[in-house]
Tab-separated table of C-alpha atoms and ligand atoms in Angstrom:
chain	number	residue	atom	x	y	z
A	21	MET	CA	1.380	-2.629	-20.354
A	22	GLU	CA	3.265	-4.082	-23.324
A	23	TYR	CA	6.175	-5.045	-21.084
A	24	PHE	CA	4.305	-8.057	-19.670
A	25	ASP	CA	3.589	-9.512	-23.123
A	26	SER	CA	7.248	-9.812	-23.976
A	27	ASN	CA	9.009	-10.543	-20.660
A	28	PRO	CA	8.515	-13.892	-18.878
A	29	ARG	CA	6.322	-14.417	-15.824
A	30	PRO	CA	8.423	-15.666	-12.860
A	31	LYS	CA	7.989	-19.391	-12.181
A	32	GLN	CA	7.027	-19.059	-8.505
A	33	LEU	CA	4.634	-16.154	-8.912
A	34	ASP	CA	1.443	-18.249	-9.067
A	35	GLU	CA	2.282	-20.053	-5.836
A	36	HIS	CA	3.305	-16.819	-4.084
A	37	SER	CA	0.192	-15.004	-5.326
A	38	GLU	CA	-1.965	-17.708	-3.763
A	39	GLY	CA	-0.286	-17.140	-0.390
A	40	ALA	CA	-0.634	-13.370	-0.814
A	41	GLN	CA	-4.335	-13.697	-1.646
A	42	ALA	CA	-4.992	-15.623	1.595
A	43	PHE	CA	-2.950	-13.067	3.577
A	44	ILE	CA	-4.819	-10.103	2.070
A	45	ASP	CA	-8.220	-11.784	2.587
A	46	GLN	CA	-7.460	-12.349	6.271
A	47	HIS	CA	-6.510	-8.722	6.876
A	48	ALA	CA	-9.368	-7.368	4.793
A	49	ARG	CA	-11.754	-9.384	7.003
A	50	GLU	CA	-10.055	-7.967	10.105
A	51	HIS	CA	-10.180	-4.396	8.662
A	52	ARG	CA	-6.428	-4.038	9.109
A	53	ARG	CA	-4.334	-1.740	6.943
A	54	VAL	CA	-1.883	-3.584	4.707
A	55	ALA	CA	1.449	-2.083	3.591
A	56	LEU	CA	3.382	-3.502	0.662
A	57	VAL	CA	7.013	-2.666	1.450
A	58	THR	CA	9.521	-3.170	-1.379
A	59	SER	CA	13.163	-3.469	-0.418
A	60	GLY	CA	16.660	-4.068	-1.790
A	61	GLY	CA	18.233	-3.761	-5.216
A	62	THR	CA	17.051	-5.311	-8.481
A	63	THR	CA	19.420	-7.175	-10.778
A	64	VAL	CA	19.657	-6.903	-14.554
A	65	PRO	CA	20.766	-10.301	-15.928
A	66	LEU	CA	22.935	-10.232	-19.053
A	67	GLU	CA	22.385	-13.909	-19.904
A	68	ASN	CA	19.293	-16.096	-19.633
A	69	GLN	CA	21.232	-18.782	-17.769
A	70	THR	CA	22.643	-16.010	-15.627
A	71	VAL	CA	26.304	-15.898	-14.714
A	72	ARG	CA	26.709	-12.131	-15.047
A	73	PHE	CA	24.350	-9.362	-14.008
A	74	ILE	CA	24.276	-5.645	-13.217
A	75	ASP	CA	23.070	-4.717	-9.728
A	76	ASN	CA	21.553	-1.710	-8.017
A	77	PHE	CA	22.842	-0.282	-4.793
A	78	SER	CA	20.802	-1.174	-1.654
A	79	ALA	CA	21.351	-3.310	1.434
A	80	GLY	CA	17.622	-3.419	2.218
A	81	THR	CA	18.046	-1.533	5.501
A	82	ARG	CA	15.350	1.048	4.735
A	83	GLY	CA	12.792	-1.585	3.771
A	84	ALA	CA	13.496	-4.069	6.576
A	85	THR	CA	13.580	-1.377	9.266
A	86	SER	CA	10.429	0.329	7.947
A	87	ALA	CA	8.575	-3.004	7.878
A	88	GLU	CA	9.177	-3.378	11.633
A	89	TYR	CA	7.792	0.106	12.342
A	90	PHE	CA	4.740	-0.532	10.126
A	91	LEU	CA	4.064	-3.713	12.119
A	92	GLU	CA	4.489	-1.796	15.357
A	93	ALA	CA	1.986	0.790	14.028
A	94	GLY	CA	-0.643	-1.934	13.549
A	95	TYR	CA	-0.224	-2.627	9.825
A	96	ALA	CA	0.060	-6.044	8.217
A	97	VAL	CA	3.110	-6.064	5.931
A	98	ILE	CA	3.855	-7.781	2.645
A	99	PHE	CA	7.631	-7.568	2.467
A	100	LEU	CA	8.719	-7.848	-1.168
A	101	HIS	CA	12.475	-7.969	-0.956
A	102	ARG	CA	15.600	-8.811	-2.890
A	103	GLN	CA	16.513	-12.351	-1.955
A	104	PHE	CA	19.269	-12.441	0.722
A	105	SER	CA	18.984	-8.724	1.524
A	106	LEU	CA	18.087	-7.667	5.082
A	107	LEU	CA	14.860	-8.976	6.654
A	108	PRO	CA	12.733	-7.467	9.440
A	109	TYR	CA	13.905	-8.628	12.898
A	110	SER	CA	16.787	-10.857	11.729
A	111	ARG	CA	18.415	-7.657	10.358
A	112	HIS	CA	19.575	-6.907	13.920
A	113	TYR	CA	21.878	-9.930	13.749
A	114	SER	CA	23.032	-10.129	10.147
A	115	HIS	CA	25.196	-8.011	7.846
A	116	THR	CA	26.638	-6.411	11.009
A	117	THR	CA	30.222	-6.408	12.144
A	118	ASN	CA	29.269	-9.177	14.591
A	119	CYS	CA	28.763	-12.731	13.420
A	120	PHE	CA	25.542	-14.157	14.975
A	121	LEU	CA	27.718	-16.530	16.999
A	122	ASP	CA	29.212	-13.498	18.777
A	123	TYR	CA	25.829	-12.961	20.473
A	124	MET	CA	26.090	-16.360	22.155
A	125	THR	CA	28.135	-17.890	24.896
A	126	HIS	CA	28.224	-20.998	27.143
A	127	ASP	CA	26.798	-21.098	30.638
A	128	GLU	CA	28.555	-22.838	33.537
A	129	ARG	CA	27.084	-26.216	32.452
A	130	GLY	CA	28.237	-25.771	28.888
A	131	ALA	CA	24.789	-25.017	27.369
A	132	VAL	CA	24.633	-22.378	24.638
A	133	VAL	CA	22.932	-19.171	25.889
A	134	ILE	CA	22.626	-15.551	24.737
A	135	ASP	CA	25.418	-13.374	26.091
A	136	ALA	CA	24.081	-11.236	28.978
A	137	GLU	CA	25.100	-8.056	27.156
A	138	TYR	CA	22.593	-8.722	24.345
A	139	ARG	CA	19.880	-10.590	26.247
A	140	GLN	CA	17.371	-7.761	26.837
A	141	GLN	CA	17.608	-6.349	23.323
A	142	MET	CA	17.239	-9.805	21.805
A	143	ALA	CA	14.246	-10.583	24.047
A	144	ASP	CA	12.524	-7.408	22.779
A	145	VAL	CA	13.179	-8.267	19.122
A	146	LEU	CA	12.089	-11.870	19.690
A	147	ALA	CA	8.807	-10.701	21.298
A	148	GLN	CA	7.966	-8.549	18.257
A	149	TYR	CA	8.931	-11.313	15.842
A	150	THR	CA	6.839	-13.897	17.695
A	151	LYS	CA	3.837	-11.532	17.749
A	152	ALA	CA	4.077	-10.989	13.973
A	153	LYS	CA	4.220	-14.764	13.455
A	154	ARG	CA	1.357	-15.487	15.868
A	155	GLU	CA	-0.924	-12.870	14.274
A	156	ASN	CA	0.243	-13.693	10.748
A	157	THR	CA	0.951	-10.011	10.005
A	158	LEU	CA	4.177	-10.440	8.034
A	159	LEU	CA	4.371	-12.095	4.626
A	160	ILE	CA	7.860	-12.340	3.127
A	161	LEU	CA	8.264	-12.674	-0.648
A	162	PRO	CA	11.560	-12.628	-2.598
A	163	PHE	CA	12.624	-11.269	-5.991
A	164	THR	CA	16.009	-11.049	-7.674
A	165	SER	CA	15.781	-9.428	-11.108
A	166	VAL	CA	14.017	-6.235	-12.128
A	167	ASN	CA	11.713	-8.389	-14.281
A	168	GLU	CA	10.640	-10.438	-11.241
A	169	TYR	CA	10.151	-7.247	-9.264
A	170	LEU	CA	7.811	-5.742	-11.870
A	171	TRP	CA	5.696	-8.894	-12.202
A	172	TYR	CA	5.344	-9.279	-8.427
A	173	LEU	CA	4.501	-5.611	-7.957
A	174	ARG	CA	1.766	-5.711	-10.577
A	175	ASP	CA	0.191	-8.963	-9.328
A	176	LEU	CA	0.289	-7.914	-5.681
A	177	ALA	CA	-1.158	-4.481	-6.477
A	178	ILE	CA	-4.077	-6.094	-8.287
A	179	LEU	CA	-4.634	-8.536	-5.406
A	180	MET	CA	-4.625	-5.590	-2.981
A	181	GLN	CA	-7.318	-3.644	-4.867
A	182	PRO	CA	-10.178	-4.832	-2.585
A	183	LEU	CA	-8.355	-3.174	0.358
A	184	ALA	CA	-8.942	0.189	-1.352
A	185	ALA	CA	-7.705	3.047	0.879
A	186	ASN	CA	-6.563	0.561	3.547
A	187	GLY	CA	-3.808	-0.554	1.143
A	188	LEU	CA	-0.480	1.279	1.138
A	189	PHE	CA	2.558	1.012	-1.157
A	190	TYR	CA	5.971	1.927	0.243
A	191	LEU	CA	8.434	1.608	-2.630
A	192	ALA	CA	11.850	1.576	-0.985
A	193	ALA	CA	13.480	-0.909	-3.389
A	194	ALA	CA	16.238	0.472	-5.603
A	195	VAL	CA	14.831	-0.240	-9.034
A	196	SER	CA	16.999	-0.385	-12.111
A	197	ASP	CA	16.171	2.147	-14.834
A	198	PHE	CA	17.712	0.005	-17.592
A	199	PHE	CA	17.484	-3.680	-18.495
A	200	VAL	CA	17.978	-6.366	-21.161
A	201	PRO	CA	14.582	-7.334	-22.633
A	202	ALA	CA	13.912	-11.068	-23.012
A	203	ASP	CA	14.084	-11.017	-26.813
A	204	ARG	CA	17.580	-9.456	-26.778
A	205	MET	CA	19.102	-11.722	-24.148
A	206	VAL	CA	21.602	-14.498	-24.934
A	207	GLU	CA	20.863	-17.951	-23.568
A	208	HIS	CA	24.375	-18.949	-22.481
A	209	LYS	CA	27.297	-17.370	-20.714
A	210	ILE	CA	28.946	-14.697	-22.858
A	211	GLN	CA	32.378	-15.915	-23.924
A	212	SER	CA	35.263	-13.540	-23.347
A	213	SER	CA	37.563	-15.480	-25.689
A	214	GLU	CA	37.482	-13.513	-28.939
A	215	GLU	CA	37.811	-16.470	-31.283
A	216	PHE	CA	35.268	-18.706	-29.577
A	217	ASN	CA	32.788	-15.904	-29.102
A	218	THR	CA	32.791	-14.821	-32.775
A	219	LYS	CA	31.971	-18.411	-33.736
A	220	ARG	CA	29.077	-18.531	-31.251
A	221	GLN	CA	27.569	-15.181	-32.230
A	222	LEU	CA	27.685	-16.267	-35.858
A	223	SER	CA	26.155	-19.650	-35.114
A	224	ASN	CA	23.265	-17.793	-33.412
A	225	GLY	CA	22.382	-16.361	-36.826
A	226	ASP	CA	24.267	-13.098	-36.346
A	227	ASP	CA	26.054	-13.425	-39.647
A	228	ASP	CA	24.688	-10.406	-41.502
A	229	ASN	CA	27.419	-8.105	-40.178
A	230	SER	CA	24.834	-5.640	-38.868
A	231	ASN	CA	24.431	-4.737	-35.202
A	232	GLU	CA	20.683	-5.147	-35.322
A	233	ASN	CA	20.528	-8.860	-34.549
A	234	LEU	CA	23.235	-8.844	-31.928
A	235	PRO	CA	22.190	-9.614	-28.356
A	236	ALA	CA	22.044	-6.628	-25.974
A	237	ALA	CA	25.262	-7.819	-24.290
A	238	HIS	CA	27.884	-9.050	-26.744
A	239	MET	CA	31.579	-9.018	-27.511
A	240	GLU	CA	33.100	-6.635	-30.034
A	241	GLY	CA	36.682	-7.711	-30.350
A	242	LYS	CA	38.019	-7.783	-26.795
A	243	LYS	CA	35.305	-5.494	-25.467
A	244	LEU	CA	32.028	-6.438	-23.854
A	245	VAL	CA	29.381	-4.075	-25.209
A	246	ILE	CA	26.114	-3.691	-23.278
A	247	ASP	CA	23.210	-1.887	-24.866
A	248	LEU	CA	20.360	-1.558	-22.360
A	249	ASP	CA	16.713	-0.627	-22.917
A	250	PRO	CA	14.860	1.696	-20.519
A	251	VAL	CA	12.642	0.000	-17.930
A	252	PRO	CA	9.122	1.393	-18.421
A	253	LYS	CA	8.088	3.824	-15.657
A	254	PHE	CA	5.826	1.485	-13.719
A	255	LEU	CA	4.958	4.087	-11.077
A	256	LYS	CA	2.548	5.689	-13.545
A	257	GLN	CA	0.813	2.340	-14.111
A	258	LEU	CA	0.671	1.645	-10.388
A	259	VAL	CA	-0.932	4.979	-9.591
A	260	ASP	CA	-3.373	5.061	-12.509
A	261	ALA	CA	-4.256	1.419	-13.129
A	262	TRP	CA	-3.001	-1.187	-10.668
A	263	ALA	CA	-3.719	0.569	-7.342
A	264	PRO	CA	-5.878	3.606	-8.077
A	265	ARG	CA	-7.503	3.725	-4.616
A	266	SER	CA	-4.510	2.989	-2.382
A	267	MET	CA	-1.947	5.279	-0.807
A	268	ILE	CA	1.321	5.330	-2.750
A	269	ILE	CA	4.700	6.427	-1.452
A	270	SER	CA	7.784	6.465	-3.650
A	271	PHE	CA	11.411	7.168	-2.812
A	272	LYS	CA	13.834	9.371	-4.677
A	273	LEU	CA	17.515	8.626	-4.294
A	274	GLU	CA	20.065	11.261	-5.285
A	275	THR	CA	23.710	12.012	-4.578
A	276	ASP	CA	23.632	15.773	-5.314
A	277	PRO	CA	21.854	17.661	-2.463
A	278	SER	CA	21.134	20.674	-4.681
A	279	ILE	CA	18.649	18.781	-6.876
A	280	LEU	CA	16.870	16.578	-4.320
A	281	SER	CA	13.904	18.855	-3.605
A	282	GLU	CA	13.316	19.632	-7.275
A	283	LYS	CA	13.453	15.937	-8.238
A	284	CYS	CA	10.948	15.032	-5.500
A	285	GLN	CA	8.572	17.826	-6.554
A	286	SER	CA	8.858	16.775	-10.156
A	287	ALA	CA	8.093	13.085	-9.333
A	288	LEU	CA	5.053	14.138	-7.292
A	289	LYS	CA	3.775	16.265	-10.136
A	290	LYS	CA	4.463	13.651	-12.798
A	291	TYR	CA	2.898	10.650	-11.064
A	292	ALA	CA	0.328	12.491	-8.915
A	293	HIS	CA	0.645	10.039	-6.006
A	294	HIS	CA	0.596	10.824	-2.272
A	295	LEU	CA	4.139	11.180	-1.025
A	296	VAL	CA	7.728	11.238	-2.268
A	297	ILE	CA	10.487	10.595	0.245
A	298	GLY	CA	13.763	12.078	-0.912
A	299	ASN	CA	17.069	10.808	0.414
A	300	LEU	CA	20.745	11.284	-0.293
A	301	LEU	CA	23.097	8.346	-0.523
A	302	ARG	CA	25.458	9.689	2.157
A	303	THR	CA	22.902	10.876	4.705
A	304	ARG	CA	19.956	8.537	4.112
A	305	LYS	CA	20.208	6.940	7.559
A	306	HIS	CA	19.617	10.159	9.463
A	307	GLU	CA	17.655	12.553	7.255
A	308	VAL	CA	14.903	12.412	4.632
A	309	LEU	CA	12.783	14.981	2.813
A	310	MET	CA	9.023	14.269	2.782
A	311	VAL	CA	7.178	15.913	-0.115
A	312	SER	CA	3.393	15.658	-0.403
A	313	ALA	CA	0.576	17.616	-1.997
A	314	ARG	CA	-1.145	17.876	1.394
A	315	SER	CA	1.790	19.051	3.564
A	316	GLY	CA	4.374	20.465	1.160
A	317	GLU	CA	8.024	19.835	2.109
A	318	LYS	CA	9.203	18.615	5.479
A	319	TRP	CA	12.661	17.406	6.580
A	320	LEU	CA	12.847	14.639	9.179
A	321	ARG	CA	16.186	14.472	10.976
A	322	VAL	CA	17.688	12.355	13.721
A	323	PRO	CA	19.521	14.636	16.202
A	324	THR	CA	23.319	14.401	15.826
A	325	ASP	CA	23.872	12.717	19.193
A	326	ARG	CA	21.262	9.996	18.485
A	327	ARG	CA	22.549	8.769	15.117
A	328	THR	CA	23.422	5.126	14.549
A	329	LYS	CA	26.400	5.573	12.233
A	330	SER	CA	27.418	7.907	9.474
A	331	VAL	CA	26.597	6.595	6.046
A	332	THR	CA	29.534	6.087	3.813
A	333	GLY	CA	27.675	4.327	0.991
A	334	LEU	CA	29.927	2.970	-1.685
A	335	THR	CA	32.147	6.026	-1.862
A	336	GLY	CA	32.498	6.738	1.850
A	337	ASN	CA	35.602	8.230	3.387
A	338	GLY	CA	35.571	5.707	6.227
A	339	ALA	CA	35.317	8.350	8.998
A	340	GLU	CA	32.759	6.669	11.265
A	341	PRO	CA	31.731	8.609	14.393
A	342	VAL	CA	31.113	6.653	17.590
A	343	PRO	CA	27.519	5.297	17.454
A	344	ALA	CA	25.086	6.821	19.994
A	345	ALA	CA	24.392	4.712	23.098
A	346	ASP	CA	20.637	5.070	22.531
A	347	PRO	CA	20.310	5.565	18.784
A	348	ILE	CA	17.151	6.601	16.934
A	349	GLU	CA	16.366	5.004	13.587
A	350	ILE	CA	15.044	7.495	11.019
A	351	GLU	CA	12.287	5.016	10.093
A	352	SER	CA	10.847	5.453	13.617
A	353	LEU	CA	10.166	9.073	12.567
A	354	ILE	CA	9.018	8.305	9.011
A	355	ILE	CA	6.361	5.660	9.697
A	356	PRO	CA	4.272	7.639	12.262
A	357	GLU	CA	4.200	10.573	9.778
A	358	ILE	CA	2.959	8.191	7.101
A	359	LYS	CA	0.368	6.674	9.408
A	360	THR	CA	-1.059	10.145	10.122
A	361	LEU	CA	-1.161	11.010	6.422
A	362	HIS	CA	-2.739	7.632	5.648
A	363	SER	CA	-5.448	8.246	8.286
A	364	GLU	CA	-6.230	11.581	6.615
A	365	VAL	CA	-6.436	9.919	3.207
A	366	ILE	CA	-8.825	7.308	4.590
A	367	ALA	CA	-10.939	9.866	6.495
A	368	LYS	CA	-11.062	12.763	4.053
A	369	GLY	CA	-10.629	11.044	0.729
A	370	ASP	CA	-7.855	11.131	-1.792
A	371	PRO	CA	-5.837	14.391	-1.901
A	372	ARG	CA	-4.235	13.548	-5.234
B	404	LIG	O1	18.412	-0.282	1.265
B	404	LIG	P1	19.231	0.858	1.819
B	404	LIG	O2	20.702	0.595	1.722
B	404	LIG	O3	18.769	1.246	3.184
B	404	LIG	O4	18.945	2.121	0.859
B	404	LIG	C1	17.660	2.656	0.789
B	404	LIG	C2	17.419	3.346	-0.563
B	404	LIG	C3	18.383	4.508	-0.694
B	404	LIG	C4	17.614	2.353	-1.714
B	404	LIG	C5	15.915	3.839	-0.528
B	404	LIG	O5	15.748	4.732	0.531
B	404	LIG	C6	15.531	4.506	-1.846
B	404	LIG	O6	15.766	5.679	-2.080
B	404	LIG	N1	14.893	3.715	-2.751
B	404	LIG	C7	14.460	4.168	-4.112
B	404	LIG	C8	15.646	4.151	-5.028
B	404	LIG	C9	15.231	4.455	-6.442
B	404	LIG	O7	14.841	3.582	-7.186
B	404	LIG	O8	15.281	5.744	-6.757
B	404	LIG	P2	15.103	6.320	-8.227
B	404	LIG	O9	15.356	7.755	-8.118
B	404	LIG	O10	15.927	5.516	-9.207
B	404	LIG	O11	13.571	6.025	-8.580
B	404	LIG	C10	12.552	6.846	-8.078
B	404	LIG	C11	11.218	6.105	-8.070
B	404	LIG	O12	10.829	5.714	-9.381
B	404	LIG	C12	11.265	4.860	-7.186
B	404	LIG	O13	10.171	4.906	-6.275
B	404	LIG	C13	11.056	3.719	-8.154
B	404	LIG	O14	10.209	2.754	-7.535
B	404	LIG	C14	10.387	4.383	-9.362
B	404	LIG	N2	10.780	3.793	-10.654
B	404	LIG	C15	12.057	3.422	-10.880
B	404	LIG	C16	12.408	2.846	-12.101
B	404	LIG	C17	11.389	2.670	-13.072
B	404	LIG	N3	11.649	2.111	-14.237
B	404	LIG	N4	10.135	3.042	-12.826
B	404	LIG	C18	9.814	3.624	-11.653
B	404	LIG	O15	8.645	3.993	-11.460
């Protein structure tokens, strides 16, 4: 893929690949299934020494929650996530309305203890977290930009090849469709001051008055103009070249319900992988559409009285219903479906 010849390899990738290799070897020896879960949004830096960037919507809830259910289902998980987005297990205590200190209190002797109200739930989460650490079934790797994401995905997919059908890709990250390629990126912070910026663009050799040599993000008068290139469709590469024997699951995010099914069908046809999970921005926490060649279309829905919260996304109307006392997470319905499909793929061969 030409992309990797012209966009830089992340500095920490070699070190992280070494750790991933050891992790994969261990689980291959133990005949355990390994899921690569991608999670969170990817950034598109506008400058090489990055002050400004474009971001993609995602808190990392889908990925972090799914990783826990994969672990519960007996998988080892490589969790490739956007740095500082939600993580498996700690997600229960971060990015919530409660600060983590709100879960604690003092006992009668003044020692810090967990508040009785949260003690049982925290003990359960701690037990799962400790088990994952003890058995070394969770490997956490970070990315920030879309470039880092693509490099990590390719390297990890190649490392996972020996797992063959026991490898699974669950692509829940929100990946940018557009980016600034390395050869069109400015080194330093773009200057908003018109006078200073003209001088700098000219001193960079952009003195031929044509737009051709201008960086992808540049000032034109008082305006910042951003001219992005398309990110190559890596899903095709993943399916055909990087992970041809593994199970591949992609997500499709839409905001218009009337096109969701068609977009999922079209992705399945185009990439010929195993499963597309369609979700809508507003309802993604309580319903998803599973589309596969083997089973056709199937909606998974959390019953109304067992939902965690309504999803308002970025454009929500703020009308939050009271959360259910005993809520069901949609991922607890998704992962068992996937496990069954994965077992069929392993037993009967590839249905692609
Ligand atoms: O993290 P949360 O807040 O819980 O939100 C979860 C989620 C909504 C982000 C998640 O459920 C989800 O839908 N993730 C995929 C979002 C996305 O990238 O959708 P898309 O329609 O832009 O892309 C569809 C597929 O094409 C994705 O699997 C992506 O991996 C792939 N793709 C994207 C860009 C690109 N250049 N090449 C690709 O192959």
